[in-house]
CSV table of N, CA and C in Angstrom, one decimal:
chain,number,residue,atom,x,y,z
A,177,UNK,N,55.9,-107.0,-23.0
A,177,UNK,CA,54.9,-106.0,-23.1
A,177,UNK,C,55.2,-105.1,-24.3
A,178,UNK,N,54.1,-104.7,-25.0
A,178,UNK,CA,54.3,-103.9,-26.2
A,178,UNK,C,55.1,-102.6,-26.0
A,179,UNK,N,55.0,-102.0,-24.9
A,179,UNK,CA,55.8,-100.8,-24.6
A,179,UNK,C,57.3,-101.0,-24.7
A,180,UNK,N,57.8,-102.2,-24.4
A,180,UNK,CA,59.2,-102.4,-24.5
A,180,UNK,C,59.7,-102.3,-25.9
A,181,UNK,N,59.2,-103.1,-26.9
A,181,UNK,CA,59.7,-102.9,-28.3
A,181,UNK,C,59.4,-101.5,-28.9
A,182,UNK,N,58.3,-100.9,-28.5
A,182,UNK,CA,58.0,-99.6,-29.0
A,182,UNK,C,59.1,-98.6,-28.5
A,183,UNK,N,59.5,-98.7,-27.3
A,183,UNK,CA,60.6,-97.8,-26.8
A,183,UNK,C,61.9,-98.1,-27.5
A,184,UNK,N,62.1,-99.4,-27.8
A,184,UNK,CA,63.3,-99.7,-28.6
A,184,UNK,C,63.3,-99.1,-30.0
A,185,UNK,N,62.2,-99.2,-30.6
A,185,UNK,CA,62.1,-98.6,-32.0
A,185,UNK,C,62.2,-97.0,-31.9
A,186,UNK,N,61.7,-96.4,-30.8
A,186,UNK,CA,61.8,-95.0,-30.7
A,186,UNK,C,63.3,-94.6,-30.5
A,187,UNK,N,64.0,-95.4,-29.7
A,187,UNK,CA,65.5,-95.2,-29.5
A,187,UNK,C,66.2,-95.3,-30.8
A,188,UNK,N,65.8,-96.3,-31.6
A,188,UNK,CA,66.4,-96.5,-32.9
A,188,UNK,C,66.1,-95.4,-33.9
A,189,UNK,N,64.8,-94.9,-33.9
A,189,UNK,CA,64.5,-93.8,-34.8
A,189,UNK,C,65.3,-92.6,-34.4
A,190,UNK,N,65.5,-92.3,-33.1
A,190,UNK,CA,66.3,-91.2,-32.7
A,190,UNK,C,67.7,-91.3,-33.2
A,191,UNK,N,68.3,-92.5,-33.1
A,191,UNK,CA,69.6,-92.7,-33.6
A,191,UNK,C,69.7,-92.5,-35.1
A,192,UNK,N,68.7,-93.0,-35.8
A,192,UNK,CA,68.7,-92.9,-37.3
A,192,UNK,C,68.6,-91.4,-37.7
A,193,UNK,N,67.9,-90.6,-36.9
A,193,UNK,CA,67.7,-89.2,-37.2
A,193,UNK,C,68.9,-88.4,-36.9
A,194,UNK,N,69.5,-88.6,-35.7
A,194,UNK,CA,70.6,-87.8,-35.2
A,194,UNK,C,72.0,-88.2,-35.6
A,195,UNK,N,72.1,-89.5,-35.9
A,195,UNK,CA,73.4,-90.0,-36.2
A,195,UNK,C,73.3,-90.8,-37.5
A,196,UNK,N,73.9,-90.3,-38.5
A,196,UNK,CA,73.7,-90.8,-39.9
A,196,UNK,C,74.6,-92.1,-40.1
A,197,UNK,N,75.1,-92.6,-39.1
A,197,UNK,CA,75.9,-93.8,-39.2
A,197,UNK,C,75.1,-95.0,-39.7
A,198,UNK,N,75.5,-95.7,-40.7
A,198,UNK,CA,74.7,-96.7,-41.3
A,198,UNK,C,74.6,-98.0,-40.4
A,199,UNK,N,75.3,-98.0,-39.3
A,199,UNK,CA,75.2,-99.2,-38.4
A,199,UNK,C,73.7,-99.3,-37.9
A,200,UNK,N,73.0,-98.2,-37.8
A,200,UNK,CA,71.6,-98.2,-37.3
A,200,UNK,C,70.6,-98.7,-38.3
A,201,UNK,N,70.9,-98.7,-39.6
A,201,UNK,CA,70.0,-99.1,-40.7
A,201,UNK,C,70.2,-100.6,-40.8
A,202,UNK,N,69.7,-101.4,-39.8
A,202,UNK,CA,69.9,-102.8,-39.8
A,202,UNK,C,68.7,-103.4,-39.0
A,203,UNK,N,68.7,-104.7,-38.9
A,203,UNK,CA,67.7,-105.4,-38.1
A,203,UNK,C,68.0,-105.4,-36.6
A,204,UNK,N,67.0,-105.2,-35.8
A,204,UNK,CA,67.1,-105.1,-34.3
A,204,UNK,C,66.1,-106.0,-33.6
A,205,UNK,N,66.5,-106.5,-32.5
A,205,UNK,CA,65.6,-107.2,-31.6
A,205,UNK,C,65.4,-106.4,-30.3
A,206,UNK,N,64.2,-106.3,-29.9
A,206,UNK,CA,63.9,-105.7,-28.6
A,206,UNK,C,63.0,-106.7,-27.8
A,207,UNK,N,63.5,-107.2,-26.7
A,207,UNK,CA,62.8,-108.1,-26.0
A,207,UNK,C,63.2,-108.1,-24.5
A,208,UNK,N,62.9,-109.2,-23.8
A,208,UNK,CA,63.3,-109.3,-22.4
A,208,UNK,C,64.8,-109.6,-22.2
A,209,UNK,N,65.2,-109.4,-20.9
A,209,UNK,CA,66.5,-109.8,-20.5
A,209,UNK,C,66.5,-111.3,-20.5
A,210,UNK,N,67.7,-111.9,-20.5
A,210,UNK,CA,67.9,-113.4,-20.5
A,210,UNK,C,67.2,-114.0,-19.3
A,211,UNK,N,67.3,-113.4,-18.1
A,211,UNK,CA,66.7,-114.0,-17.0
A,211,UNK,C,65.2,-114.0,-17.0
A,212,UNK,N,64.6,-113.2,-17.9
A,212,UNK,CA,63.1,-113.2,-18.0
A,212,UNK,C,62.6,-114.1,-19.1
A,213,UNK,N,63.4,-114.9,-19.7
A,213,UNK,CA,63.0,-115.8,-20.8
A,213,UNK,C,62.4,-117.1,-20.0
A,214,UNK,N,61.1,-117.2,-20.1
A,214,UNK,CA,60.4,-118.3,-19.4
A,214,UNK,C,59.6,-119.1,-20.4
A,215,UNK,N,59.2,-120.2,-20.0
A,215,UNK,CA,58.3,-121.1,-20.9
A,215,UNK,C,56.9,-120.5,-20.9
A,216,UNK,N,56.1,-120.8,-21.9
A,216,UNK,CA,54.7,-120.4,-22.0
A,216,UNK,C,54.0,-120.9,-20.8
A,217,UNK,N,54.2,-122.1,-20.4
A,217,UNK,CA,53.5,-122.6,-19.2
A,217,UNK,C,53.8,-121.7,-18.0
A,218,UNK,N,55.0,-121.3,-17.8
A,218,UNK,CA,55.3,-120.5,-16.6
A,218,UNK,C,54.6,-119.1,-16.8
A,219,UNK,N,54.6,-118.6,-18.0
A,219,UNK,CA,53.9,-117.3,-18.2
A,219,UNK,C,52.4,-117.4,-17.9
A,220,UNK,N,51.8,-118.4,-18.5
A,220,UNK,CA,50.4,-118.5,-18.3
A,220,UNK,C,50.0,-118.8,-16.9
A,221,UNK,N,50.7,-119.6,-16.2
A,221,UNK,CA,50.5,-119.9,-14.8
A,221,UNK,C,50.6,-118.6,-13.9
A,222,UNK,N,51.6,-117.8,-14.2
A,222,UNK,CA,51.8,-116.6,-13.5
A,222,UNK,C,50.8,-115.6,-13.8
A,223,UNK,N,50.4,-115.5,-15.0
A,223,UNK,CA,49.3,-114.6,-15.4
A,223,UNK,C,48.0,-115.0,-14.7
A,224,UNK,N,47.7,-116.3,-14.6
A,224,UNK,CA,46.5,-116.7,-13.9
A,224,UNK,C,46.6,-116.3,-12.4
A,225,UNK,N,47.8,-116.5,-11.8
A,225,UNK,CA,48.0,-116.1,-10.4
A,225,UNK,C,47.8,-114.6,-10.2
A,226,UNK,N,48.4,-113.8,-11.1
A,226,UNK,CA,48.2,-112.3,-11.0
A,226,UNK,C,46.7,-112.0,-11.1
A,227,UNK,N,46.0,-112.6,-12.0
A,227,UNK,CA,44.6,-112.4,-12.3
A,227,UNK,C,43.8,-112.7,-11.1
A,228,UNK,N,44.3,-113.7,-10.3
A,228,UNK,CA,43.5,-114.1,-9.1
A,228,UNK,C,42.6,-115.3,-9.4
A,229,UNK,N,43.0,-116.0,-10.4
A,229,UNK,CA,42.2,-117.1,-10.9
A,229,UNK,C,42.7,-118.4,-10.2
A,230,UNK,N,41.8,-119.3,-9.9
A,230,UNK,CA,42.2,-120.6,-9.4
A,230,UNK,C,42.2,-121.6,-10.6
A,231,UNK,N,42.1,-121.1,-11.8
A,231,UNK,CA,42.2,-122.0,-13.0
A,231,UNK,C,43.6,-122.4,-13.2
A,232,UNK,N,43.8,-123.5,-13.8
A,232,UNK,CA,45.2,-124.0,-14.1
A,232,UNK,C,45.3,-124.3,-15.6
A,233,UNK,N,46.4,-124.2,-16.1
A,233,UNK,CA,46.7,-124.5,-17.5
A,233,UNK,C,46.6,-126.0,-17.7
A,234,UNK,N,45.9,-126.4,-18.8
A,234,UNK,CA,45.9,-127.8,-19.1
A,234,UNK,C,46.0,-128.0,-20.6
A,235,UNK,N,46.8,-129.0,-21.0
A,235,UNK,CA,47.0,-129.2,-22.4
A,235,UNK,C,45.8,-130.0,-23.0
A,236,UNK,N,45.4,-129.5,-24.1
A,236,UNK,CA,44.3,-130.1,-24.8
A,236,UNK,C,44.7,-131.5,-25.4
A,237,UNK,N,43.9,-132.5,-25.3
A,237,UNK,CA,44.3,-133.8,-25.9
A,237,UNK,C,44.3,-133.7,-27.4
A,238,UNK,N,45.1,-134.6,-28.0
A,238,UNK,CA,45.1,-134.7,-29.4
A,238,UNK,C,46.5,-134.4,-30.0
A,239,UNK,N,46.6,-134.4,-31.3
A,239,UNK,CA,47.8,-134.1,-32.0
A,239,UNK,C,47.9,-132.6,-32.1
A,240,UNK,N,49.1,-132.1,-31.9
A,240,UNK,CA,49.4,-130.6,-32.0
A,240,UNK,C,50.6,-130.4,-32.9
A,241,UNK,N,50.6,-129.3,-33.7
A,241,UNK,CA,51.8,-129.0,-34.5
A,241,UNK,C,53.0,-128.8,-33.7
A,242,UNK,N,54.2,-129.2,-34.2
A,242,UNK,CA,55.4,-129.1,-33.5
A,242,UNK,C,55.7,-127.6,-33.3
A,243,UNK,N,56.2,-127.3,-32.1
A,243,UNK,CA,56.6,-125.9,-31.8
A,243,UNK,C,58.0,-126.0,-31.2
A,244,UNK,N,58.8,-125.0,-31.4
A,244,UNK,CA,60.1,-125.0,-30.8
A,244,UNK,C,59.9,-124.9,-29.3
A,245,UNK,N,60.8,-125.6,-28.6
A,245,UNK,CA,60.7,-125.7,-27.1
A,245,UNK,C,61.2,-124.4,-26.5
A,246,UNK,N,62.1,-123.7,-27.2
A,246,UNK,CA,62.7,-122.5,-26.6
A,246,UNK,C,62.9,-121.4,-27.6
A,247,UNK,N,62.4,-120.3,-27.5
A,247,UNK,CA,62.6,-119.1,-28.4
A,247,UNK,C,63.0,-118.0,-27.5
A,248,UNK,N,64.0,-117.2,-28.0
A,248,UNK,CA,64.5,-116.1,-27.3
A,248,UNK,C,65.1,-115.1,-28.2
A,249,UNK,N,64.9,-113.8,-28.0
A,249,UNK,CA,65.5,-112.8,-28.8
A,249,UNK,C,66.8,-112.4,-28.3
A,250,UNK,N,67.8,-112.2,-29.1
A,250,UNK,CA,69.1,-111.7,-28.7
A,250,UNK,C,69.1,-110.2,-28.8
A,251,UNK,N,69.1,-109.5,-27.6
A,251,UNK,CA,69.0,-108.1,-27.6
A,251,UNK,C,70.3,-107.4,-27.3
A,252,UNK,N,71.4,-108.2,-27.4
A,252,UNK,CA,72.7,-107.6,-27.0
A,252,UNK,C,73.1,-106.5,-27.9
A,253,UNK,N,72.7,-106.5,-29.2
A,253,UNK,CA,73.1,-105.4,-30.1
A,253,UNK,C,72.4,-104.1,-29.7
A,254,UNK,N,71.1,-104.2,-29.3
A,254,UNK,CA,70.4,-103.0,-28.9
A,254,UNK,C,71.0,-102.5,-27.6
A,255,UNK,N,71.4,-103.3,-26.7
A,255,UNK,CA,72.0,-102.9,-25.5
A,255,UNK,C,73.4,-102.2,-25.8
A,256,UNK,N,74.2,-102.8,-26.7
A,256,UNK,CA,75.5,-102.2,-27.0
A,256,UNK,C,75.5,-100.9,-27.8
A,257,UNK,N,74.7,-100.9,-28.9
A,257,UNK,CA,74.7,-99.8,-29.8
A,257,UNK,C,73.7,-98.7,-29.6
A,258,UNK,N,72.6,-99.1,-28.9
A,258,UNK,CA,71.5,-98.1,-28.7
A,258,UNK,C,71.4,-97.7,-27.2
A,259,UNK,N,72.2,-98.4,-26.4
A,259,UNK,CA,72.0,-98.3,-24.9
A,259,UNK,C,70.5,-98.5,-24.5
A,260,UNK,N,69.9,-99.4,-25.2
A,260,UNK,CA,68.5,-99.7,-24.9
A,260,UNK,C,68.5,-101.0,-24.1
A,261,UNK,N,67.6,-101.1,-23.2
A,261,UNK,CA,67.4,-102.3,-22.4
A,261,UNK,C,66.0,-102.3,-21.9
A,262,UNK,N,65.4,-103.5,-21.6
A,262,UNK,CA,64.0,-103.5,-21.1
A,262,UNK,C,63.9,-102.9,-19.8
A,263,UNK,N,62.9,-102.1,-19.6
A,263,UNK,CA,62.7,-101.5,-18.3
A,263,UNK,C,61.8,-102.3,-17.3
A,264,UNK,N,61.0,-103.2,-17.9
A,264,UNK,CA,60.1,-104.0,-17.1
A,264,UNK,C,60.6,-105.4,-16.9
A,265,UNK,N,60.6,-105.9,-15.7
A,265,UNK,CA,60.8,-107.3,-15.4
A,265,UNK,C,59.7,-108.1,-16.0
A,266,UNK,N,59.8,-109.3,-16.2
A,266,UNK,CA,58.7,-110.1,-16.7
A,266,UNK,C,57.5,-110.0,-15.8
A,267,UNK,N,57.7,-110.1,-14.5
A,267,UNK,CA,56.5,-110.0,-13.6
A,267,UNK,C,55.8,-108.6,-13.7
A,268,UNK,N,56.6,-107.5,-13.9
A,268,UNK,CA,56.0,-106.2,-14.1
A,268,UNK,C,55.2,-106.2,-15.4
A,269,UNK,N,55.8,-106.7,-16.5
A,269,UNK,CA,55.1,-106.8,-17.7
A,269,UNK,C,53.8,-107.5,-17.6
A,270,UNK,N,53.8,-108.7,-17.0
A,270,UNK,CA,52.6,-109.5,-16.8
A,270,UNK,C,51.6,-108.7,-16.0
A,271,UNK,N,52.0,-107.9,-15.0
A,271,UNK,CA,51.1,-107.1,-14.2
A,271,UNK,C,50.4,-106.0,-15.1
A,272,UNK,N,51.2,-105.4,-16.0
A,272,UNK,CA,50.7,-104.4,-16.9
A,272,UNK,C,49.6,-105.0,-17.8
A,273,UNK,N,49.9,-106.2,-18.3
A,273,UNK,CA,49.0,-106.9,-19.2
A,273,UNK,C,47.7,-107.3,-18.5
A,274,UNK,N,47.8,-107.9,-17.4
A,274,UNK,CA,46.6,-108.3,-16.6
A,274,UNK,C,45.8,-107.1,-16.2
A,275,UNK,N,46.4,-106.0,-15.7
A,275,UNK,CA,45.7,-104.8,-15.3
A,275,UNK,C,44.9,-104.2,-16.5
A,276,UNK,N,45.6,-104.2,-17.7
A,276,UNK,CA,44.9,-103.6,-18.9
A,276,UNK,C,43.7,-104.4,-19.2
A,277,UNK,N,43.9,-105.8,-19.3
A,277,UNK,CA,42.8,-106.6,-19.7
A,277,UNK,C,41.6,-106.6,-18.7
A,278,UNK,N,41.9,-106.6,-17.4
A,278,UNK,CA,40.9,-106.5,-16.4
A,278,UNK,C,40.1,-105.2,-16.6
A,279,UNK,N,40.8,-104.1,-16.9
A,279,UNK,CA,40.1,-102.8,-17.1
A,279,UNK,C,39.2,-102.9,-18.3
A,280,UNK,N,39.7,-103.5,-19.4
A,280,UNK,CA,39.0,-103.7,-20.6
A,280,UNK,C,37.7,-104.5,-20.4
A,281,UNK,N,37.8,-105.6,-19.7
A,281,UNK,CA,36.7,-106.5,-19.5
A,281,UNK,C,35.7,-105.8,-18.5
A,282,UNK,N,36.1,-104.9,-17.7
A,282,UNK,CA,35.2,-104.2,-16.7
A,282,UNK,C,34.5,-103.1,-17.4
A,283,UNK,N,34.9,-102.8,-18.7
A,283,UNK,CA,34.2,-101.7,-19.4
A,283,UNK,C,34.8,-100.3,-19.0
A,284,UNK,N,35.9,-100.3,-18.4
A,284,UNK,CA,36.5,-99.0,-18.1
A,284,UNK,C,37.0,-98.3,-19.3
A,285,UNK,N,37.4,-97.0,-19.1
A,285,UNK,CA,37.9,-96.2,-20.3
A,285,UNK,C,39.3,-96.7,-20.6
A,286,UNK,N,39.3,-97.5,-21.7
A,286,UNK,CA,40.6,-98.2,-22.0
A,286,UNK,C,41.6,-97.3,-22.6
A,287,UNK,N,41.2,-96.2,-23.2
A,287,UNK,CA,42.1,-95.2,-23.7
A,287,UNK,C,42.8,-94.5,-22.5
A,288,UNK,N,42.1,-94.2,-21.5
A,288,UNK,CA,42.7,-93.6,-20.2
A,288,UNK,C,43.6,-94.6,-19.6
A,289,UNK,N,43.2,-95.9,-19.5
A,289,UNK,CA,44.1,-96.9,-18.9
A,289,UNK,C,45.4,-97.1,-19.7
A,290,UNK,N,45.3,-97.0,-21.0
A,290,UNK,CA,46.5,-97.1,-21.9
A,290,UNK,C,47.4,-96.0,-21.7
A,291,UNK,N,46.8,-94.8,-21.6
A,291,UNK,CA,47.6,-93.6,-21.4
A,291,UNK,C,48.3,-93.6,-20.0
A,292,UNK,N,47.6,-94.1,-19.0
A,292,UNK,CA,48.1,-94.2,-17.7
A,292,UNK,C,49.3,-95.2,-17.7
A,293,UNK,N,49.2,-96.3,-18.4
A,293,UNK,CA,50.3,-97.2,-18.5
A,293,UNK,C,51.5,-96.6,-19.2
A,294,UNK,N,51.2,-95.9,-20.3
A,294,UNK,CA,52.3,-95.3,-21.1
A,294,UNK,C,53.0,-94.2,-20.2
A,295,UNK,N,52.3,-93.5,-19.4
A,295,UNK,CA,52.9,-92.5,-18.5
A,295,UNK,C,53.7,-93.2,-17.5
A,296,UNK,N,53.2,-94.2,-16.9
A,296,UNK,CA,53.9,-95.0,-15.8
A,296,UNK,C,55.2,-95.6,-16.4
A,297,UNK,N,55.1,-96.1,-17.6
A,297,UNK,CA,56.3,-96.7,-18.3
A,297,UNK,C,57.3,-95.6,-18.6
A,298,UNK,N,56.8,-94.4,-19.1
A,298,UNK,CA,57.7,-93.3,-19.5
A,298,UNK,C,58.5,-92.8,-18.3
A,299,UNK,N,58.0,-92.9,-17.1
A,299,UNK,CA,58.8,-92.5,-15.9
A,299,UNK,C,60.0,-93.5,-15.7
A,300,UNK,N,59.8,-94.7,-16.1
A,300,UNK,CA,60.9,-95.7,-16.0
A,300,UNK,C,62.1,-95.3,-16.9
A,301,UNK,N,61.7,-94.8,-18.1
A,301,UNK,CA,62.7,-94.5,-19.1
A,301,UNK,C,63.4,-93.2,-18.7
A,302,UNK,N,62.6,-92.2,-18.2
A,302,UNK,CA,63.2,-90.9,-17.8
A,302,UNK,C,64.1,-91.0,-16.6
A,303,UNK,N,64.0,-92.0,-15.8
A,303,UNK,CA,64.9,-92.2,-14.7
A,303,UNK,C,66.3,-92.6,-15.1
A,304,UNK,N,66.4,-93.1,-16.3
A,304,UNK,CA,67.7,-93.6,-16.7
A,304,UNK,C,68.4,-92.8,-17.8
């Protein structure tokens, strides 16, 4: 979920501002924990389940460009040097995403929904 890397970049910005150590002026990855690295198929099927849809993922016939079978961000540096780690499990992140999109499609006040999710996420950060 987008709130995860945003929180990582805010942690990094704070370190860059308060601690002039050049270790922070580097590339950083902010992503899920290792146990939450799942295939696209798994994620799509779980999102469909959360949505409450009886639709299933099906591969379109024909030739498709090659894609890596497994991609994962290494967040160990962010954990070690920034004390940053993801607050949402994969299932929680998928619930946030589905909830937001359902609100959008229903014509609800999406700014209010976004602010509610930011507030909910912020409480996870403040607990730690």
